[in-house]
Coordinates of C-alpha atoms in Angstrom, one line a residue:
Chain A
M567 CA 10.2 12.3 45.9
S568 CA 12.6 9.9 47.7
G569 CA 14.2 7.3 45.2
V570 CA 12.0 4.9 45.9
D571 CA 9.1 6.9 45.0
T572 CA 10.9 8.1 41.8
A573 CA 12.1 4.4 41.0
N574 CA 8.1 3.6 41.5
A575 CA 7.2 6.5 38.9
V576 CA 9.6 5.3 36.3
R577 CA 8.5 1.9 36.2
D578 CA 5.0 3.7 36.7
S579 CA 5.5 5.6 33.1
I580 CA 7.4 3.0 31.5
Y581 CA 4.2 0.8 31.8
R582 CA 1.7 3.5 30.9
A583 CA 3.6 4.2 27.5
C584 CA 3.2 0.5 26.9
L585 CA -0.1 0.7 27.5
Y586 CA -1.0 4.2 25.4
K587 CA 1.1 3.0 22.7
D588 CA -1.0 -0.2 22.5
D589 CA -4.1 2.0 22.6
M590 CA -1.9 4.4 19.7
A591 CA -2.9 7.1 22.2
W592 CA -0.2 8.8 20.6
E593 CA -0.9 12.0 22.4
K594 CA -1.1 10.6 25.8
W595 CA 2.0 8.8 25.3
L596 CA 4.0 11.9 24.2
E597 CA 2.6 13.8 27.0
L598 CA 4.8 11.3 29.7
C599 CA 7.7 12.5 27.5
D600 CA 9.1 16.2 28.4
D601 CA 9.6 19.1 25.6
D602 CA 13.2 17.8 24.6
Y603 CA 12.1 14.3 24.5
Y604 CA 14.5 12.3 21.7
Y605 CA 13.3 8.6 20.7
A606 CA 15.2 6.2 18.4
I607 CA 15.3 2.7 17.7
T608 CA 18.8 1.3 16.6
A609 CA 20.2 -2.3 15.8
Y610 CA 23.2 -3.9 15.5
S611 CA 23.8 -5.4 12.2
P612 CA 26.4 -8.2 12.1
E613 CA 26.1 -8.2 8.7
I614 CA 27.3 -4.8 7.9
S615 CA 29.1 -4.8 11.4
N616 CA 27.7 -1.8 12.0
D617 CA 25.0 0.1 14.6
M618 CA 22.2 1.6 13.0
T619 CA 19.2 4.0 13.3
Y620 CA 16.0 2.8 12.2
L621 CA 14.0 5.7 13.6
S622 CA 14.8 8.7 15.3
G623 CA 13.2 11.8 16.3
S624 CA 12.2 14.6 18.5
R625 CA 8.5 14.6 20.3
E626 CA 7.6 17.0 17.7
D627 CA 8.9 14.8 14.9
M628 CA 7.1 12.0 16.8
S629 CA 3.5 14.1 17.2
T630 CA 4.1 14.8 13.5
M631 CA 4.5 11.8 12.0
M632 CA 1.7 10.4 14.3
N633 CA -0.6 12.9 13.1
M634 CA 0.0 12.2 9.5
L635 CA -1.0 8.9 9.8
P636 CA -4.6 8.8 8.5
K637 CA -2.9 10.2 5.2
H638 CA -0.9 7.2 4.9
N639 CA -1.5 3.5 3.8
S640 CA -0.8 1.3 6.8
D641 CA -0.6 -2.0 8.0
H642 CA -3.4 -1.7 11.0
S643 CA -3.0 -4.8 12.6
P644 CA -2.2 -4.0 16.4
L645 CA 0.9 -4.1 18.4
K646 CA 0.9 -5.0 21.7
R647 CA 4.1 -4.5 24.1
H648 CA 5.1 -6.9 26.4
C649 CA 7.5 -5.6 28.9
S650 CA 9.8 -6.2 32.0
V651 CA 11.3 -3.4 33.6
Y652 CA 14.7 -5.2 35.0
T653 CA 16.8 -1.8 36.5
V654 CA 16.2 1.7 37.4
D655 CA 19.1 3.9 38.5
V656 CA 18.1 7.2 40.4
D657 CA 20.7 9.6 40.6
E658 CA 18.9 12.3 43.2
K659 CA 22.0 14.7 42.9
A660 CA 21.5 15.2 39.3
G661 CA 17.6 15.0 39.1
T662 CA 17.6 12.0 36.7
A663 CA 16.8 8.2 36.2
T664 CA 17.2 5.6 34.1
A665 CA 15.9 2.3 33.4
V666 CA 16.3 -1.0 31.5
S667 CA 13.2 -2.7 30.2
S668 CA 13.2 -5.8 28.1
V669 CA 10.2 -5.1 25.6
L670 CA 8.6 -7.9 23.0
V671 CA 6.5 -6.7 20.6
Y672 CA 3.6 -9.2 19.2
Q673 CA 1.6 -8.3 15.7
T674 CA -2.2 -9.5 15.5
Q675 CA -3.1 -10.2 12.0
L676 CA -5.8 -7.4 11.1
D677 CA -4.7 -6.4 7.5
G678 CA -1.8 -7.1 6.8
I679 CA -1.6 -10.0 4.2
N680 CA -5.0 -11.5 3.7
C681 CA -7.4 -10.5 6.6
H682 CA -9.9 -14.3 5.5
V683 CA -7.0 -16.2 6.7
D684 CA -4.5 -14.3 8.8
A685 CA -6.5 -12.0 10.8
G686 CA -6.3 -13.1 14.6
E687 CA -2.9 -14.4 14.8
S688 CA -0.6 -13.0 16.6
K689 CA 3.0 -13.3 16.1
V690 CA 6.3 -12.0 17.7
F691 CA 6.8 -8.9 15.9
I692 CA 10.2 -7.4 17.4
V693 CA 12.5 -8.4 20.3
G694 CA 14.8 -5.8 22.3
K695 CA 15.0 -3.7 25.1
Y696 CA 14.2 -0.1 26.5
H697 CA 16.7 2.3 27.2
D698 CA 15.5 5.2 29.6
K699 CA 16.0 8.3 30.8
F700 CA 13.9 10.7 32.8
R701 CA 13.8 13.8 34.2
V702 CA 12.4 14.3 37.9
S703 CA 11.0 17.1 39.5
G704 CA 8.7 17.8 42.0
D705 CA 5.6 17.4 39.5
G706 CA 6.6 13.6 39.0
V707 CA 8.9 11.9 36.4
K708 CA 9.1 12.3 32.2
F709 CA 11.1 10.6 29.6
I710 CA 13.5 12.9 28.1
E711 CA 14.9 9.6 26.2
R712 CA 13.9 6.1 24.8
I713 CA 16.4 4.3 22.6
V714 CA 14.7 0.9 21.6
K715 CA 17.5 -1.2 20.9
I716 CA 16.0 -4.0 18.9
D717 CA 17.4 -7.6 18.1
T718 CA 15.3 -7.8 15.3
R719 CA 16.6 -7.2 11.8
R720 CA 14.3 -9.0 9.7
L721 CA 10.9 -6.9 9.6
D722 CA 9.3 -7.7 6.6
K723 CA 6.3 -5.6 6.0
G724 CA 7.8 -2.8 9.0
T725 CA 5.5 -0.3 10.5
H726 CA 4.4 2.9 10.8
Y727 CA 4.1 2.7 14.2
P728 CA 6.5 3.5 17.1
I729 CA 7.5 0.8 19.3
Chain B
M1313 CA -29.2 -7.7 -13.9
A1314 CA -26.1 -8.2 -16.0
R1315 CA -23.0 -8.9 -13.9
S1316 CA -19.9 -7.0 -14.2
R1317 CA -17.4 -9.6 -15.5
N1318 CA -18.5 -13.6 -15.7
H1319 CA -15.5 -16.1 -15.4
E1320 CA -14.9 -16.1 -18.9
Q1321 CA -15.2 -12.1 -19.6
W1322 CA -12.2 -12.4 -16.3
T1323 CA -9.5 -14.8 -17.8
A1324 CA -10.5 -13.4 -21.2
K1325 CA -7.2 -12.0 -23.3
P1326 CA -7.2 -8.6 -22.5
S1327 CA -7.8 -5.9 -25.6
L1328 CA -4.2 -4.8 -25.6
A1329 CA -1.2 -6.2 -27.4
S1330 CA 0.9 -9.4 -25.9
D1331 CA 3.2 -7.5 -24.7
E1332 CA 1.5 -5.2 -22.6
Y1333 CA -0.2 -7.9 -20.0
V1334 CA 1.1 -11.1 -18.1
D1335 CA -0.3 -14.2 -17.4
S1336 CA 0.0 -14.2 -13.5
R1337 CA 1.0 -17.7 -13.4
I1338 CA 4.2 -16.5 -14.0
Y1339 CA 4.0 -15.0 -10.7
S1340 CA 3.0 -18.3 -8.5
D1341 CA 4.6 -21.6 -10.9
Q1342 CA 6.8 -23.6 -9.3
E1343 CA 7.9 -25.0 -12.4
I1344 CA 8.7 -21.5 -13.8
F1345 CA 10.5 -20.5 -10.4
D1346 CA 12.7 -23.6 -10.8
E1347 CA 13.3 -22.5 -14.3
E1348 CA 14.1 -19.1 -13.4
Q1349 CA 16.8 -20.2 -11.2
E1350 CA 18.7 -22.3 -13.7
K1351 CA 18.1 -20.1 -16.8
I1352 CA 18.4 -16.4 -15.1
F1353 CA 19.9 -16.4 -11.6
K1354 CA 22.6 -19.2 -12.3
K1355 CA 23.5 -17.2 -15.5
A1356 CA 23.6 -13.5 -14.8
W1357 CA 25.8 -11.0 -12.7
I1358 CA 23.9 -10.4 -9.7
P1359 CA 25.2 -7.8 -6.8
V1360 CA 26.0 -9.5 -3.5
C1361 CA 26.9 -6.6 -1.2
H1362 CA 29.0 -3.6 -1.1
E1363 CA 33.2 -3.3 -0.5
S1364 CA 32.6 -1.2 2.9
E1365 CA 30.7 -4.5 4.5
M1366 CA 34.7 -6.3 3.9
P1367 CA 36.8 -3.3 4.5
K1368 CA 40.1 -5.2 5.9
A1369 CA 42.1 -8.1 4.6
Y1370 CA 40.9 -11.6 5.8
D1371 CA 37.4 -10.0 5.9
F1372 CA 34.4 -12.0 4.7
R1373 CA 30.5 -11.7 3.8
T1374 CA 28.4 -15.0 3.2
T1375 CA 25.1 -15.0 1.0
T1376 CA 22.8 -16.8 -1.5
V1377 CA 22.6 -16.9 -5.2
A1378 CA 20.1 -19.4 -7.1
A1379 CA 20.0 -21.1 -3.5
E1380 CA 23.8 -21.4 -3.8
P1381 CA 25.8 -20.7 -0.8
I1382 CA 28.4 -18.0 -1.3
V1383 CA 31.3 -16.5 0.7
I1384 CA 33.1 -13.6 -0.3
T1385 CA 36.6 -13.1 1.2
R1386 CA 39.0 -10.0 0.7
G1387 CA 42.4 -11.6 0.7
K1388 CA 45.8 -10.4 2.1
D1389 CA 46.4 -9.0 -1.5
M1390 CA 42.7 -7.0 -0.6
K1391 CA 41.4 -8.7 -4.1
V1392 CA 37.8 -9.3 -3.5
R1393 CA 36.8 -13.4 -4.4
A1394 CA 33.9 -15.0 -4.6
F1395 CA 33.6 -18.9 -3.7
L1396 CA 31.0 -21.7 -3.4
N1397 CA 30.9 -21.4 0.9
V1398 CA 31.0 -25.3 0.4
C1399 CA 33.3 -27.6 1.6
P1400 CA 34.6 -30.3 -1.4
H1401 CA 34.9 -32.9 0.9
R1402 CA 30.9 -33.8 2.5
G1403 CA 29.5 -30.9 0.6
N1404 CA 29.0 -29.2 4.3
M1405 CA 28.3 -25.4 4.6
I1406 CA 31.7 -23.7 5.4
E1407 CA 31.0 -20.2 6.9
R1408 CA 27.8 -20.1 8.6
R1409 CA 28.3 -16.6 10.0
P1410 CA 27.2 -13.8 8.3
S1411 CA 29.9 -11.5 7.8
G1412 CA 33.6 -11.6 10.0
S1413 CA 37.0 -12.0 9.9
F1414 CA 39.2 -15.0 9.1
L1415 CA 42.3 -13.3 10.8
E1416 CA 40.8 -15.3 14.0
G1417 CA 41.3 -19.0 14.3
T1418 CA 38.4 -21.1 14.9
P1419 CA 37.5 -23.8 16.7
S1420 CA 38.6 -26.4 14.4
G1421 CA 41.0 -24.2 12.3
N1422 CA 43.8 -21.8 12.1
P1423 CA 44.0 -17.8 11.4
K1424 CA 43.6 -16.8 7.8
H1425 CA 41.9 -19.9 6.5
M1426 CA 38.4 -20.5 5.8
T1427 CA 37.9 -23.4 8.2
C1428 CA 35.1 -26.6 7.6
M1429 CA 34.5 -26.9 11.2
F1430 CA 33.0 -30.8 10.3
H1431 CA 36.4 -32.1 9.4
A1432 CA 39.2 -29.3 9.6
W1433 CA 39.7 -28.9 6.0
Q1434 CA 41.3 -25.4 5.2
F1435 CA 41.5 -23.1 2.4
D1436 CA 43.3 -19.8 1.8
M1437 CA 42.0 -16.8 0.4
K1438 CA 42.4 -17.6 -2.5
G1439 CA 40.2 -20.8 -2.1
R1440 CA 43.1 -22.9 -2.5
C1441 CA 43.0 -26.0 -0.3
V1442 CA 46.0 -25.8 2.0
Y1443 CA 45.3 -28.3 4.9
I1444 CA 43.7 -31.8 4.7
S1445 CA 43.1 -33.4 8.0
R1446 CA 45.1 -37.2 8.1
Q1447 CA 45.5 -36.6 4.7
E1448 CA 48.0 -39.3 3.9
E1449 CA 46.5 -42.1 6.2
G1450 CA 43.2 -41.2 4.8
Y1451 CA 43.8 -40.8 1.1
Q1452 CA 47.7 -42.0 0.4
D1453 CA 48.5 -40.4 -2.5
R1454 CA 45.5 -41.0 -4.2
L1455 CA 44.2 -37.4 -3.7
Q1456 CA 45.9 -34.0 -3.3
K1457 CA 44.9 -30.5 -1.8
Q1458 CA 45.3 -29.2 -5.1
Q1459 CA 42.3 -31.5 -6.5
V1460 CA 40.2 -29.6 -3.7
G1461 CA 40.1 -25.8 -3.8
L1462 CA 36.7 -24.1 -3.3
R1463 CA 34.5 -23.3 -6.7
E1464 CA 35.8 -19.7 -7.5
L1465 CA 33.0 -17.9 -9.2
K1466 CA 33.4 -14.4 -11.2
C1467 CA 33.4 -11.2 -8.8
E1468 CA 33.5 -7.6 -9.6
V1469 CA 33.8 -5.2 -8.0
Y1470 CA 32.0 -2.3 -9.8
F1471 CA 29.6 0.9 -9.5
G1472 CA 30.6 2.7 -5.9
G1473 CA 32.3 -0.4 -4.4
F1474 CA 29.4 -3.1 -4.7
I1475 CA 30.6 -6.9 -5.1
W1476 CA 29.0 -8.7 -8.0
V1477 CA 29.5 -12.4 -8.7
S1478 CA 27.7 -14.7 -11.3
L1479 CA 27.7 -18.7 -10.9
N1480 CA 27.9 -18.7 -14.9
D1481 CA 31.6 -19.4 -16.1
D1482 CA 30.8 -18.5 -19.4
I1483 CA 29.8 -15.5 -19.0
D1484 CA 31.1 -13.2 -22.0
M1485 CA 30.6 -10.1 -20.5
T1486 CA 32.1 -7.6 -17.5
V1487 CA 29.4 -6.1 -15.4
A1488 CA 30.2 -2.9 -17.2
D1489 CA 29.0 -4.3 -20.6
W1490 CA 26.2 -6.3 -18.8
A1491 CA 24.8 -3.0 -17.2
A1492 CA 24.8 -2.0 -20.6
G1493 CA 24.9 2.3 -20.0
S1494 CA 22.2 1.7 -17.2
L1495 CA 24.2 2.9 -14.6
E1496 CA 25.7 6.0 -16.5
C1497 CA 23.0 8.5 -15.0
L1498 CA 24.3 7.6 -11.4
Q1499 CA 28.3 6.5 -12.1
P1500 CA 30.1 10.1 -11.4
S1501 CA 28.1 10.2 -7.7
L1502 CA 28.8 6.9 -6.9
D1503 CA 32.5 6.8 -8.2
E1504 CA 33.9 10.1 -6.8
E1505 CA 34.4 8.6 -4.1
P1506 CA 34.5 5.6 -1.4
L1507 CA 30.8 4.8 0.1
E1508 CA 29.9 3.1 3.2
V1509 CA 27.1 1.1 4.1
F1510 CA 25.0 2.5 6.8
H1511 CA 21.6 0.7 6.5
Y1512 CA 20.7 -2.8 6.5
H1513 CA 17.4 -4.7 7.3
K1514 CA 16.1 -7.5 5.4
A1515 CA 12.5 -8.4 4.6
I1516 CA 11.0 -11.8 3.7
I1517 CA 7.9 -11.1 2.0
P1518 CA 4.9 -13.7 0.5
C1519 CA 4.9 -12.8 -3.2
N1520 CA 7.0 -13.4 -6.2
Y1521 CA 9.9 -11.5 -6.6
K1522 CA 9.0 -10.4 -10.4
L1523 CA 6.1 -8.1 -8.3
W1524 CA 8.9 -6.2 -6.2
H1525 CA 10.8 -5.7 -9.2
D1526 CA 8.0 -4.3 -11.3
T1527 CA 6.9 -2.2 -8.0
N1528 CA 10.6 -0.5 -8.5
C1529 CA 10.0 -0.5 -12.3
E1530 CA 6.7 1.4 -12.2
F1531 CA 6.2 5.1 -10.9
Y1532 CA 2.4 4.9 -11.4
H1533 CA 2.0 3.0 -8.0
D1534 CA 3.0 7.2 -6.6
Y1535 CA -0.8 7.1 -5.5
L1536 CA 0.1 4.8 -3.3
H1537 CA 2.6 6.9 -1.5
Y1538 CA 1.2 10.4 0.2
H1539 CA 4.9 11.7 0.4
N1540 CA 5.5 11.2 -3.2
R1541 CA 2.7 12.8 -4.3
I1542 CA 2.8 15.9 -1.9
T1543 CA 6.7 16.3 -2.6
G1544 CA 6.4 15.7 -6.2
F1545 CA 3.4 15.8 -8.2
N1546 CA 4.6 18.6 -10.8
D1547 CA 5.0 19.0 -14.5
A1548 CA 9.0 17.8 -14.4
Y1549 CA 7.6 15.0 -12.2
F1550 CA 5.2 13.6 -15.2
A1551 CA 8.0 14.4 -17.9
R1552 CA 11.1 12.1 -15.7
K1553 CA 11.6 9.8 -18.8
N1554 CA 11.7 5.8 -18.0
M1555 CA 14.7 4.4 -20.3
G1556 CA 14.9 0.9 -21.6
F1557 CA 18.5 -0.6 -21.6
D1558 CA 19.8 -3.8 -23.4
N1559 CA 19.6 -6.9 -21.1
G1560 CA 16.5 -5.8 -19.7
H1561 CA 18.1 -2.5 -17.3
I1562 CA 15.8 0.7 -17.2
N1563 CA 16.4 3.7 -15.2
V1564 CA 14.1 6.9 -14.5
G1565 CA 15.2 10.0 -15.4
S1566 CA 15.7 12.4 -12.4
F1567 CA 13.4 16.1 -11.2
E1568 CA 13.6 18.0 -8.1
V1569 CA 11.9 16.9 -5.2
N1570 CA 10.1 19.2 -3.4
Y1571 CA 11.2 17.7 0.5
D1572 CA 9.5 21.0 2.0
N1573 CA 6.0 20.0 1.2
Y1574 CA 6.0 17.3 3.2
E1575 CA 5.5 18.1 6.9
G1576 CA 8.4 17.2 9.1
A1577 CA 10.4 16.7 6.0
H1578 CA 13.2 19.0 4.7
S1579 CA 15.4 19.7 2.1
R1580 CA 18.7 17.6 1.1
E1581 CA 20.6 20.4 -1.1
T1582 CA 23.3 20.5 1.2
I1583 CA 24.3 17.1 1.1
S1584 CA 23.3 15.6 -2.1
F1585 CA 25.5 13.2 -3.7
P1586 CA 28.9 14.0 -5.5
H1587 CA 27.2 15.7 -9.1
L1588 CA 23.9 15.3 -8.1
P1589 CA 21.7 18.6 -8.7
A1590 CA 20.0 19.6 -5.5
N1591 CA 17.1 17.1 -4.1
H1592 CA 17.3 15.4 -7.3
W1593 CA 16.3 11.8 -7.6
Y1594 CA 17.1 8.6 -9.9
M1595 CA 16.3 5.2 -10.1
I1596 CA 17.8 2.0 -11.7
D1597 CA 16.4 -1.3 -12.2
M1598 CA 18.5 -4.0 -13.3
F1599 CA 17.5 -7.5 -14.6
P1600 CA 16.7 -9.6 -12.6
G1601 CA 16.0 -7.8 -9.6
V1602 CA 18.5 -5.3 -8.1
N1603 CA 17.4 -1.6 -7.5
F1604 CA 19.7 1.4 -7.0
N1605 CA 17.5 4.3 -6.2
L1606 CA 19.4 7.9 -5.2
R1607 CA 17.3 10.6 -3.4
G1608 CA 20.3 13.4 -3.2
S1609 CA 21.4 12.7 -0.2
S1610 CA 21.0 9.1 0.4
L1611 CA 21.5 5.8 -2.1
R1612 CA 19.6 2.8 -1.3
C1613 CA 19.8 0.0 -3.0
D1614 CA 17.1 -3.4 -3.4
M1615 CA 19.4 -6.8 -3.2
M1616 CA 16.3 -9.5 -4.3
T1617 CA 17.2 -13.3 -3.4
P1618 CA 14.0 -15.7 -4.4
L1619 CA 13.3 -17.9 -2.2
G1620 CA 9.8 -19.8 -3.7
P1621 CA 7.3 -18.8 -6.5
D1622 CA 5.8 -17.2 -3.6
S1623 CA 8.6 -16.0 -1.3
V1624 CA 11.3 -13.2 -1.9
M1625 CA 14.0 -12.0 0.8
I1626 CA 15.2 -8.3 0.4
E1627 CA 18.2 -6.6 1.5
F1628 CA 17.7 -3.4 2.0
R1629 CA 20.9 -1.4 2.1
G1630 CA 21.7 2.9 2.6
L1631 CA 24.5 4.2 2.0
G1632 CA 26.3 7.4 2.6
L1633 CA 29.6 8.7 1.4
K1634 CA 32.8 7.2 3.8
S1635 CA 33.9 10.9 4.1
D1636 CA 30.7 12.2 6.1
D1637 CA 31.2 13.5 9.3
A1638 CA 29.2 12.6 12.1
K1639 CA 26.6 14.8 11.6
T1640 CA 26.1 14.5 7.7
R1641 CA 25.8 10.9 8.4
K1642 CA 23.2 10.9 10.9
S1643 CA 21.3 13.6 8.2
R1644 CA 21.6 11.2 5.7
I1645 CA 20.7 8.6 7.8
D1646 CA 17.4 10.4 9.0
H1647 CA 16.6 11.3 5.1
H1648 CA 16.9 7.6 4.6
N1649 CA 15.0 6.2 7.2
S1650 CA 12.2 8.8 6.7
I1651 CA 11.2 6.9 3.9
W1652 CA 13.0 4.1 2.9
G1653 CA 13.7 2.7 6.7
P1654 CA 11.6 -0.6 8.1
F1655 CA 9.4 2.1 10.1
G1656 CA 9.4 4.9 7.2
R1657 CA 6.7 6.4 5.0
N1658 CA 6.9 4.7 1.8
L1659 CA 8.7 1.3 2.2
H1660 CA 6.2 -0.3 4.6
E1661 CA 3.5 1.2 1.6
D1662 CA 5.4 -0.8 -1.0
L1663 CA 5.6 -3.7 0.9
L1664 CA 2.2 -3.8 1.6
A1665 CA 1.2 -3.3 -1.8
V1666 CA 3.4 -6.6 -3.1
T1667 CA 2.0 -8.4 -0.2
G1668 CA -1.7 -8.4 -1.6
Q1669 CA -0.1 -9.3 -4.8
G1670 CA 1.3 -12.2 -3.7
A1671 CA -2.0 -13.1 -1.6
A1672 CA -4.2 -12.8 -4.5
M1673 CA -2.0 -14.5 -7.2
N1674 CA -1.1 -17.4 -4.6
A1675 CA -0.3 -20.7 -7.1
S1676 CA -3.7 -22.1 -6.6
A1677 CA -5.5 -18.8 -7.8
E1678 CA -7.2 -19.0 -11.2
K1679 CA -4.5 -17.3 -14.0
R1680 CA -5.2 -13.7 -14.8
Q1681 CA -4.2 -11.1 -16.9
I1682 CA -1.9 -8.3 -15.0
L1683 CA -1.6 -5.3 -16.9
H1684 CA 1.2 -3.4 -17.7
G1685 CA -0.3 -1.6 -21.1
R1686 CA -0.1 2.3 -20.0
H1687 CA 1.7 4.1 -22.2
E1688 CA 2.7 7.7 -21.6
N1689 CA 5.3 9.1 -23.9
E1690 CA 8.4 6.5 -22.2
T1691 CA 7.5 8.6 -19.0
I1692 CA 7.3 8.1 -15.5
H1693 CA 3.7 6.7 -15.4
D1694 CA 4.5 4.6 -18.9
E1695 CA 4.7 1.1 -18.0
N1696 CA 7.4 0.4 -20.7
G1697 CA 9.9 -0.4 -17.8
M1698 CA 7.5 -3.3 -16.9
R1699 CA 7.1 -4.0 -21.0
H1700 CA 11.4 -3.9 -21.1
F1701 CA 11.6 -6.3 -18.4
Y1702 CA 9.3 -9.2 -19.4
E1703 CA 10.5 -8.7 -23.1
E1704 CA 14.0 -10.0 -21.5
W1705 CA 12.7 -12.4 -19.2
G1706 CA 11.0 -14.0 -22.1
R1707 CA 14.0 -14.1 -24.0
W1708 CA 16.1 -15.8 -21.2
M1709 CA 13.2 -18.2 -20.3
D1710 CA 12.3 -18.8 -24.0
R1711 CA 8.4 -18.5 -22.4
L1712 CA 5.9 -15.6 -23.5
P1713 CA 5.3 -14.0 -20.5
S1714 CA 1.5 -13.4 -21.9
N1715 CA 1.2 -17.3 -22.2
P1716 CA 4.4 -19.0 -20.5
D1717 CA 2.8 -22.2 -22.2
K1718 CA 4.3 -20.9 -25.3
P1719 CA 8.0 -19.8 -26.6
F1720 CA 8.8 -16.5 -26.3
K1721 CA 11.3 -17.1 -30.2
E1722 CA 8.2 -18.3 -31.8
N1723 CA 5.9 -15.9 -30.4
S1724 CA 7.1 -12.4 -29.3
S1725 CA 6.1 -10.0 -32.2
A1726 CA 3.9 -7.7 -29.9
V1727 CA 0.9 -7.2 -32.0
R1728 CA -1.9 -5.3 -31.0
A1729 CA -5.3 -7.3 -30.7
V1730 CA -8.4 -5.6 -31.9

């Protein structure tokens, strides 16, 4: 793949990952990821003056977690991701690429509070950035790492869904 | 066909003793909430942060107790002190950041001082006023700096490095006295070596603060948590004792959690806190709204700031040992997050439940009885923890929890209804 083709493939993968997660198509999301994929949600807390990790795991960990969702009581209010890919840097020699994207996650209330009153209301749920790494091969690009660096630390009820 | 229950039946007293249920108005009434702020939160010891959040001289943290803004400072002498975060001049909030260091100067003030940006009055780490801009020109000899220091609050560092404050100058007990033995089950584990906060996030939940405390006080709600059912429900779990202590505190005895039973989870044995048996789990709930929760490898602490009768801010902290190496710390964080993080399995479920309670118990809803009547030999699914809390609440408020229009003192004998 040329550098331009790789950059386009990176952008395409980031946007497809958003759409799959929006649709809660977790397996399709993970199919975009290589076997050694690592996922984490991090934040910096000015309260405790420390970097924090709110969630992390391998591709297998994520798959297990998503498969267990039906056994848990969750807020089923869907999350939708609005993403803009800012930068894509391709290292052709190493066969890798990195990308930085901004992401806004909106939550549309379904069953989280009092559905008769709240269902249908959309709110900004999380503000942050995706820091992604990709492996580039003849077959295309695969995620090998996603660090979601979020600014939002007031997370209220939280969620069982990855961002 | 007969209805399940009509209005009269629905609002009638239950066939339980008066201490086995509470009136839902205690969770929604503005007057009761205002009274709680004055009678309880301005009088008790309240933990506000952890000393690892301000490790160096001149570090500070800001917080709020009973709607009063507070600044916690660490002086050059390394002593931690607490003050109202309010300038004595025109009542402005002095420090606006959540944390930081006074070592650096500010646009209006000098290094090593707290400076009110409004008119540049400056205070040292002991709360003494050390500078009034154009003092002589404006006040001549009518006002001295010694007269306008900050309002200092009672402050102690206790129990694994937590910082406690009280707005009550007349409180006649130390934090240890206030805890009344409730912390002893975890004291060896928390006081063996310094702790460090590795996790912080906050939630503002549309429910009364007591509903969150109730949830922390009762384990019957483990039916809500698949994780807890699969890792916990066995004879040892159901034998855990739920014990009350003076001043309304409770704790729940320990047992060995089978983390391996939950797919993707692992034993916490190798990095247990000092003196804690492998994979054991203790919980302490302190009046009026604090929770310490040690699950083997990580300590969670919930600090509640009531914002209104139907709104509470909960600050969640996770702590490990300051001596942790990177690998150990990562494991503690993973263990903490898997159930207690904002994306974890259990915390989200708990918060959903109390959000539902808050929605159903709004101020306009007809009053109803909330049952706290389970008796199981003071073990884990007994609701004696909540009953113990509300007995103390009634005493402080002089209101009967089952009928807050009545005084507690004259009606406190719990008589089982026929």
